[in-house]
Short mmCIF file of C-alpha atoms and ligand atoms in Angstrom, two decimals:
data_model
loop_
_atom_site.label_atom_id
_atom_site.label_comp_id
_atom_site.label_asym_id
_atom_site.label_seq_id
_atom_site.Cartn_x
_atom_site.Cartn_y
_atom_site.Cartn_z
CA MET A 93 0.00 0.00 0.00
CA SER A 94 1.23 3.57 -0.66
CA SER A 95 0.26 7.16 -0.05
CA VAL A 96 -2.29 7.98 -2.72
CA SER A 97 -1.04 11.50 -3.49
CA PRO A 98 1.95 11.61 -5.85
CA THR A 99 5.34 12.79 -4.68
CA ALA A 100 7.29 15.42 -6.63
CA ASP A 101 9.50 12.64 -8.02
CA GLN A 102 6.50 10.60 -9.15
CA GLU A 103 5.07 13.67 -10.87
CA ALA A 104 8.35 14.34 -12.64
CA GLN A 105 8.68 10.74 -13.84
CA SER A 106 5.08 10.07 -14.81
CA PRO A 107 3.74 10.18 -18.37
CA ARG A 108 1.83 13.26 -19.45
CA VAL A 109 -1.56 13.49 -21.12
CA GLU A 110 -1.95 16.20 -23.77
CA LEU A 111 -5.13 18.26 -23.86
CA ARG A 112 -6.20 17.38 -27.43
CA HIS A 113 -9.17 19.70 -27.45
CA LEU A 114 -11.34 21.05 -24.67
CA ASP A 115 -14.65 19.40 -25.59
CA THR A 116 -16.24 18.83 -22.19
CA LEU A 117 -16.53 21.06 -19.16
CA TRP A 118 -17.56 19.86 -15.71
CA PHE A 119 -18.84 22.05 -12.88
CA GLN A 120 -18.64 21.03 -9.22
CA VAL A 121 -21.76 23.08 -8.87
CA GLY A 122 -22.81 21.50 -5.57
CA GLY A 123 -19.35 21.84 -4.08
CA THR A 124 -18.55 19.01 -1.70
CA LEU A 125 -21.90 19.42 0.05
CA CYS A 126 -24.32 16.53 -0.14
CA ASN A 127 -27.46 15.41 1.66
CA LEU A 128 -25.87 11.94 1.77
CA ALA A 129 -22.50 10.68 2.96
CA CYS A 130 -22.04 7.51 0.92
CA THR A 131 -19.42 5.13 2.22
CA HIS A 132 -17.71 4.90 -1.20
CA CYS A 133 -17.74 8.60 -2.19
CA PHE A 134 -14.34 9.34 -3.72
CA VAL A 135 -14.81 13.06 -3.01
CA SER A 136 -15.96 12.38 0.62
CA CYS A 137 -18.98 14.61 0.16
CA SER A 138 -21.33 15.10 3.11
CA PRO A 139 -23.67 17.65 4.69
CA THR A 140 -20.66 19.22 6.45
CA ASN A 141 -17.87 19.05 3.84
CA HIS A 142 -17.08 22.62 2.74
CA THR A 143 -13.82 21.85 0.90
CA HIS A 144 -15.51 23.24 -2.22
CA GLU A 145 -18.54 25.48 -1.83
CA MET A 146 -21.52 25.60 -4.16
CA MET A 147 -21.03 27.67 -7.29
CA ARG A 148 -23.12 30.76 -7.96
CA LEU A 149 -24.86 31.33 -11.29
CA GLU A 150 -22.61 34.33 -11.95
CA GLU A 151 -19.48 32.18 -11.59
CA VAL A 152 -20.90 29.54 -13.91
CA LEU A 153 -21.80 32.15 -16.54
CA THR A 154 -18.24 33.49 -16.57
CA PHE A 155 -16.89 30.01 -17.30
CA LEU A 156 -19.61 29.27 -19.88
CA ASP A 157 -18.50 32.32 -21.86
CA GLU A 158 -14.86 31.31 -21.68
CA ALA A 159 -15.75 27.70 -22.56
CA ALA A 160 -17.73 28.79 -25.62
CA SER A 161 -14.78 30.85 -26.84
CA LEU A 162 -12.59 27.73 -26.57
CA GLY A 163 -15.02 25.48 -28.45
CA VAL A 164 -16.41 23.39 -25.57
CA LYS A 165 -19.22 21.16 -26.83
CA GLU A 166 -20.96 19.80 -23.71
CA TYR A 167 -21.40 20.49 -20.01
CA TYR A 168 -21.73 18.32 -16.89
CA PHE A 169 -22.87 19.29 -13.39
CA THR A 170 -22.02 17.37 -10.26
CA GLY A 171 -21.29 17.79 -6.56
CA GLY A 172 -22.00 16.90 -3.88
CA GLU A 173 -25.66 17.12 -4.71
CA PRO A 174 -26.34 19.70 -7.45
CA PHE A 175 -30.00 20.20 -6.48
CA LEU A 176 -28.98 21.52 -3.06
CA ASN A 177 -27.81 24.54 -5.05
CA PRO A 178 -30.73 26.98 -5.06
CA GLU A 179 -29.68 28.27 -8.51
CA MET A 180 -29.36 24.86 -10.14
CA GLU A 181 -32.38 25.11 -12.41
CA ALA A 182 -31.39 28.62 -13.56
CA ILE A 183 -27.86 27.31 -14.20
CA LEU A 184 -29.24 24.55 -16.40
CA GLU A 185 -31.49 26.96 -18.30
CA HIS A 186 -28.54 29.22 -19.08
CA THR A 187 -26.21 26.34 -19.94
CA LEU A 188 -28.66 24.87 -22.44
CA ALA A 189 -28.19 28.00 -24.55
CA TYR A 190 -24.51 26.98 -24.90
CA GLY A 191 -24.75 23.23 -25.46
CA PRO A 192 -26.10 19.91 -24.18
CA ALA A 193 -25.99 19.45 -20.40
CA THR A 194 -26.03 16.52 -18.01
CA VAL A 195 -26.68 16.76 -14.29
CA LEU A 196 -25.54 14.00 -11.88
CA THR A 197 -27.78 13.65 -8.84
CA ASN A 198 -28.55 11.21 -6.04
CA GLY A 199 -32.25 11.65 -6.90
CA LEU A 200 -33.46 12.48 -3.40
CA LEU A 201 -34.56 16.02 -4.27
CA LEU A 202 -36.42 15.07 -7.45
CA ASP A 203 -39.99 15.54 -6.30
CA ARG A 204 -42.83 15.84 -8.82
CA THR A 205 -42.66 19.63 -8.98
CA ARG A 206 -38.92 19.77 -9.66
CA SER A 207 -39.15 16.91 -12.13
CA ARG A 208 -41.84 18.74 -14.10
CA ARG A 209 -39.76 21.92 -14.06
CA LEU A 210 -36.75 20.02 -15.38
CA ALA A 211 -38.85 18.51 -18.14
CA GLY A 212 -40.06 22.01 -18.99
CA ILE A 213 -36.49 23.31 -19.14
CA ALA A 214 -35.54 20.41 -21.43
CA GLU A 215 -38.56 21.00 -23.64
CA ALA A 216 -37.82 24.70 -24.06
CA ALA A 217 -34.11 24.28 -24.79
CA ASP A 218 -32.34 24.00 -28.13
CA TYR A 219 -29.90 21.46 -26.69
CA SER A 220 -30.58 18.22 -24.78
CA LEU A 221 -30.74 17.82 -21.01
CA ASP A 222 -29.78 14.48 -19.46
CA VAL A 223 -30.27 13.54 -15.81
CA ARG A 224 -28.13 10.83 -14.23
CA VAL A 225 -29.32 9.28 -10.98
CA SER A 226 -26.93 7.30 -8.78
CA ILE A 227 -27.82 4.05 -7.07
CA ASP A 228 -25.64 1.22 -5.75
CA GLY A 229 -27.81 -1.85 -5.74
CA TYR A 230 -31.00 -3.22 -7.30
CA SER A 231 -32.54 -3.72 -3.85
CA ALA A 232 -32.67 -1.81 -0.59
CA GLU A 233 -30.56 -4.57 0.97
CA SER A 234 -27.66 -3.88 -1.41
CA ASN A 235 -28.05 -0.12 -1.88
CA ASP A 236 -28.89 1.24 1.55
CA PRO A 237 -25.74 0.09 3.42
CA ILE A 238 -23.76 2.25 0.95
CA ARG A 239 -26.07 5.27 0.45
CA GLY A 240 -28.02 5.32 3.70
CA SER A 241 -31.16 3.86 5.22
CA GLY A 242 -34.27 4.35 3.11
CA THR A 243 -32.40 5.77 0.12
CA PHE A 244 -33.30 2.95 -2.31
CA ASP A 245 -36.99 3.81 -2.17
CA ARG A 246 -36.32 7.56 -2.28
CA ILE A 247 -34.00 7.23 -5.31
CA LEU A 248 -36.58 5.19 -7.21
CA SER A 249 -39.24 7.72 -6.30
CA GLY A 250 -37.08 10.41 -7.93
CA VAL A 251 -36.58 8.26 -11.02
CA ALA A 252 -40.33 7.63 -11.20
CA ASN A 253 -41.05 11.37 -10.95
CA LEU A 254 -38.63 12.13 -13.79
CA THR A 255 -40.19 9.38 -15.89
CA ALA A 256 -43.70 10.63 -15.25
CA ALA A 257 -42.56 14.10 -16.31
CA GLY A 258 -41.30 12.69 -19.63
CA LEU A 259 -37.56 12.40 -18.97
CA ASN A 260 -35.59 9.15 -19.26
CA PRO A 261 -32.80 9.32 -16.67
CA VAL A 262 -29.60 7.29 -16.81
CA LEU A 263 -29.13 5.06 -13.77
CA THR A 264 -25.49 5.30 -12.67
CA VAL A 265 -24.18 2.34 -10.71
CA THR A 266 -20.76 1.68 -9.20
CA GLU A 267 -19.05 -1.68 -8.93
CA VAL A 268 -19.37 -1.50 -5.15
CA HIS A 269 -20.91 -4.98 -5.43
CA ASP A 270 -19.22 -7.36 -7.87
CA GLU A 271 -22.54 -8.46 -9.35
CA ASN A 272 -23.59 -4.89 -10.25
CA SER A 273 -21.66 -5.06 -13.52
CA SER A 274 -22.43 -8.72 -14.27
CA ALA A 275 -25.01 -9.69 -16.88
CA TYR A 276 -27.27 -10.82 -14.03
CA GLY A 277 -26.83 -7.55 -12.14
CA LYS A 278 -27.48 -5.40 -15.21
CA GLU A 279 -30.68 -7.33 -15.96
CA ARG A 280 -31.86 -6.75 -12.38
CA PHE A 281 -31.28 -3.00 -12.75
CA PHE A 282 -33.11 -3.01 -16.09
CA SER A 283 -36.00 -4.86 -14.41
CA VAL A 284 -36.18 -2.19 -11.72
CA LEU A 285 -36.39 0.52 -14.39
CA ARG A 286 -38.95 -1.36 -16.47
CA ARG A 287 -41.16 -1.71 -13.38
CA LEU A 288 -41.13 2.10 -13.23
CA GLY A 289 -42.50 2.20 -16.78
CA ILE A 290 -39.23 2.91 -18.58
CA ASP A 291 -39.30 1.12 -21.97
CA LYS A 292 -35.70 1.93 -22.87
CA PRO A 293 -33.72 1.67 -19.63
CA ARG A 294 -30.33 3.39 -19.56
CA LEU A 295 -27.53 2.21 -17.27
CA LYS A 296 -23.97 3.39 -16.73
CA ILE A 297 -21.53 1.33 -14.68
CA LEU A 298 -18.49 2.98 -13.08
CA PRO A 299 -15.54 1.45 -11.20
CA LEU A 300 -14.68 2.50 -7.67
CA PHE A 301 -11.83 4.87 -6.96
CA PRO A 302 -10.13 3.88 -3.69
CA ILE A 303 -9.68 7.47 -2.58
CA GLY A 304 -11.70 9.69 -0.23
CA ALA A 305 -14.32 7.84 1.78
CA GLU A 306 -13.80 4.67 -0.27
CA ALA A 307 -10.19 4.45 0.96
CA GLU A 308 -11.48 4.51 4.54
CA ARG A 309 -14.03 1.78 3.74
CA GLY A 310 -11.22 -0.73 3.41
CA THR A 311 -9.78 -0.69 -0.09
CA ALA A 312 -6.64 1.25 -1.03
CA TYR A 313 -4.19 1.50 -3.89
CA GLU A 314 -1.07 -0.65 -3.97
CA SER A 315 2.30 0.94 -4.75
CA TRP A 316 2.45 -0.70 -8.22
CA GLN A 317 -0.80 0.94 -9.29
CA ARG A 318 0.83 3.94 -11.00
CA LEU A 319 1.09 4.66 -14.69
CA ARG A 320 4.45 4.52 -16.45
CA SER A 321 5.34 5.75 -19.93
CA SER A 322 5.62 2.09 -20.99
CA ASP A 323 1.89 1.67 -20.19
CA ALA A 324 0.94 4.07 -22.97
CA PRO A 325 -1.20 2.49 -25.72
CA ALA A 326 0.13 2.81 -29.29
CA ASP A 327 -2.17 5.77 -29.91
CA GLY A 328 -1.21 7.53 -26.65
CA TRP A 329 -3.40 8.68 -23.77
CA ASP A 330 -6.29 10.08 -25.82
CA HIS A 331 -8.71 7.56 -24.27
CA LEU A 332 -8.45 9.39 -20.92
CA GLN A 333 -11.14 11.98 -20.29
CA CYS A 334 -8.53 14.53 -19.19
CA SER A 335 -7.38 14.70 -22.83
CA THR A 336 -10.63 16.50 -23.67
CA SER A 337 -12.09 17.92 -20.44
CA ARG A 338 -11.58 20.05 -17.33
CA MET A 339 -13.44 20.56 -14.05
CA VAL A 340 -14.46 23.93 -12.60
CA THR A 341 -15.11 24.46 -8.88
CA ASP A 342 -15.66 27.60 -6.83
CA GLN A 343 -11.88 27.67 -6.36
CA GLY A 344 -10.67 27.42 -9.94
CA VAL A 345 -10.08 24.78 -12.58
CA TRP A 346 -9.04 21.20 -11.85
CA VAL A 347 -7.90 18.58 -14.30
CA CYS A 348 -10.91 16.25 -13.77
CA PRO A 349 -13.85 15.39 -11.49
CA ILE A 350 -11.83 12.69 -9.72
CA LEU A 351 -8.96 14.77 -8.35
CA VAL A 352 -10.82 17.77 -6.92
CA ASN A 353 -9.50 17.03 -3.43
CA GLU A 354 -5.92 16.80 -4.68
CA PRO A 355 -3.95 20.08 -4.58
CA SER A 356 -1.89 18.73 -7.49
CA GLY A 357 -5.12 18.42 -9.52
CA LYS A 358 -5.64 22.19 -9.64
CA MET A 359 -4.39 23.65 -12.92
CA GLY A 360 -5.33 27.33 -12.75
CA ALA A 361 -7.90 30.04 -12.16
CA THR A 362 -9.31 30.14 -15.69
CA LEU A 363 -9.69 27.61 -18.49
CA ALA A 364 -6.99 29.39 -20.46
CA ASP A 365 -4.56 28.56 -17.63
CA THR A 366 -5.17 24.84 -18.08
CA LEU A 367 -4.58 24.27 -21.80
CA ARG A 368 -1.46 22.22 -21.22
CA PRO A 369 -0.42 18.60 -20.53
CA PHE A 370 -1.04 17.04 -17.11
CA PRO A 371 1.16 14.45 -15.34
CA LEU A 372 -0.63 11.10 -14.85
CA ALA A 373 1.02 10.64 -11.47
CA HIS A 374 -1.95 9.94 -9.23
CA ALA A 375 -2.95 6.35 -8.48
CA ALA A 376 -6.49 7.20 -9.68
CA CYS A 377 -5.02 7.67 -13.18
CA TRP A 378 -4.20 3.96 -13.13
CA THR A 379 -7.90 3.18 -12.59
CA CYS A 380 -8.93 5.47 -15.45
CA HIS A 381 -6.49 3.76 -17.79
CA VAL A 382 -7.13 0.15 -16.77
CA TYR A 383 -10.92 0.43 -16.59
CA GLY A 384 -11.30 2.84 -19.53
CA VAL A 385 -13.18 5.24 -17.26
CA SER A 386 -15.17 8.07 -18.68
CA CYS A 387 -17.44 10.00 -16.35
CA ARG A 388 -19.36 11.18 -19.43
CA THR A 389 -22.74 9.65 -20.16
S1 LIG B 553 -21.48 9.51 -3.91
FE1 LIG B 553 -22.78 11.21 -4.66
S2 LIG B 553 -24.63 11.09 -3.37
FE2 LIG B 553 -23.05 9.93 -2.32
S3 LIG B 553 -22.05 11.36 -0.89
FE3 LIG B 553 -20.87 11.40 -2.81
S4 LIG B 553 -21.74 13.08 -3.99
FE4 LIG B 553 -23.24 12.56 -2.38
S1 LIG B 554 -7.72 10.64 -12.55
FE1 LIG B 554 -8.29 10.03 -14.64
S2 LIG B 554 -9.24 11.83 -15.57
FE2 LIG B 554 -8.11 12.51 -13.73
S3 LIG B 554 -6.05 13.12 -14.46
FE3 LIG B 554 -5.91 10.96 -13.86
S4 LIG B 554 -6.35 9.82 -15.77
FE4 LIG B 554 -7.02 11.90 -16.09
#
């Protein structure tokens, strides 16, 4: 086992990913504040984590303008829980004038009224709005120990409200249970969605990152889990999402959504500051490479 943060030597020796083109911009619009405190959260979000604060609409607008000037094509919003942000719906309305948007939520704040408003925002926009709802098991028995007591039913209630309003959310599932990504597990998730009346269920499976709360849950990186130049595929590192994206928080611009708690992940105050290669020195980069991770939908 090793310290997860890279040393200066590791940074100097690690391979570098070029920014091919800035296509995708993420916003940590909910900061690190969440109405849950999931045991596997790689950002360790919780009701009391103020490492990153929520972003204001004015801050988001400044970055949307800069992003448009740089040719960004799509936008993602995450947290913490984005719908704790009182300006979240206004932020989505404004963003959808720039390009397609996806919001990642735990689903607990998706009551009927908000779901109808989101459907209205989507209907009125030129670009598409996607909602991703996180869940960690296809039953309360498998989900609730990770996300909290009673959350399975509350998440599905949010999904049902979105569906009734005419949206088709993506269910986002981690590999916190081995069977979640198996053919059997996927079919169980699809069954859950079909029972809610969703004809074309959508599912995204993500690996765990053993950092943040997940590292305290019991798993951790081993010292060999670091990328070396010899690991580079023949066509380079372009499969990594950091070759085409950046992450904005209330404190500036980070390389990606995964390293927002890493001081070494901060690249600058504006997007223009970050148009350069980034060292793949963090152990989490190994996970991205080996599992082919993309946080995009
Ligand atoms: S995994 Fe998502 S819902 Fe859970 S604590 Fe982290 S940000 Fe909140
Ligand atoms: S954690 Fe993943 S997305 Fe972030 S810099 Fe490393 S490889 Fe890129």
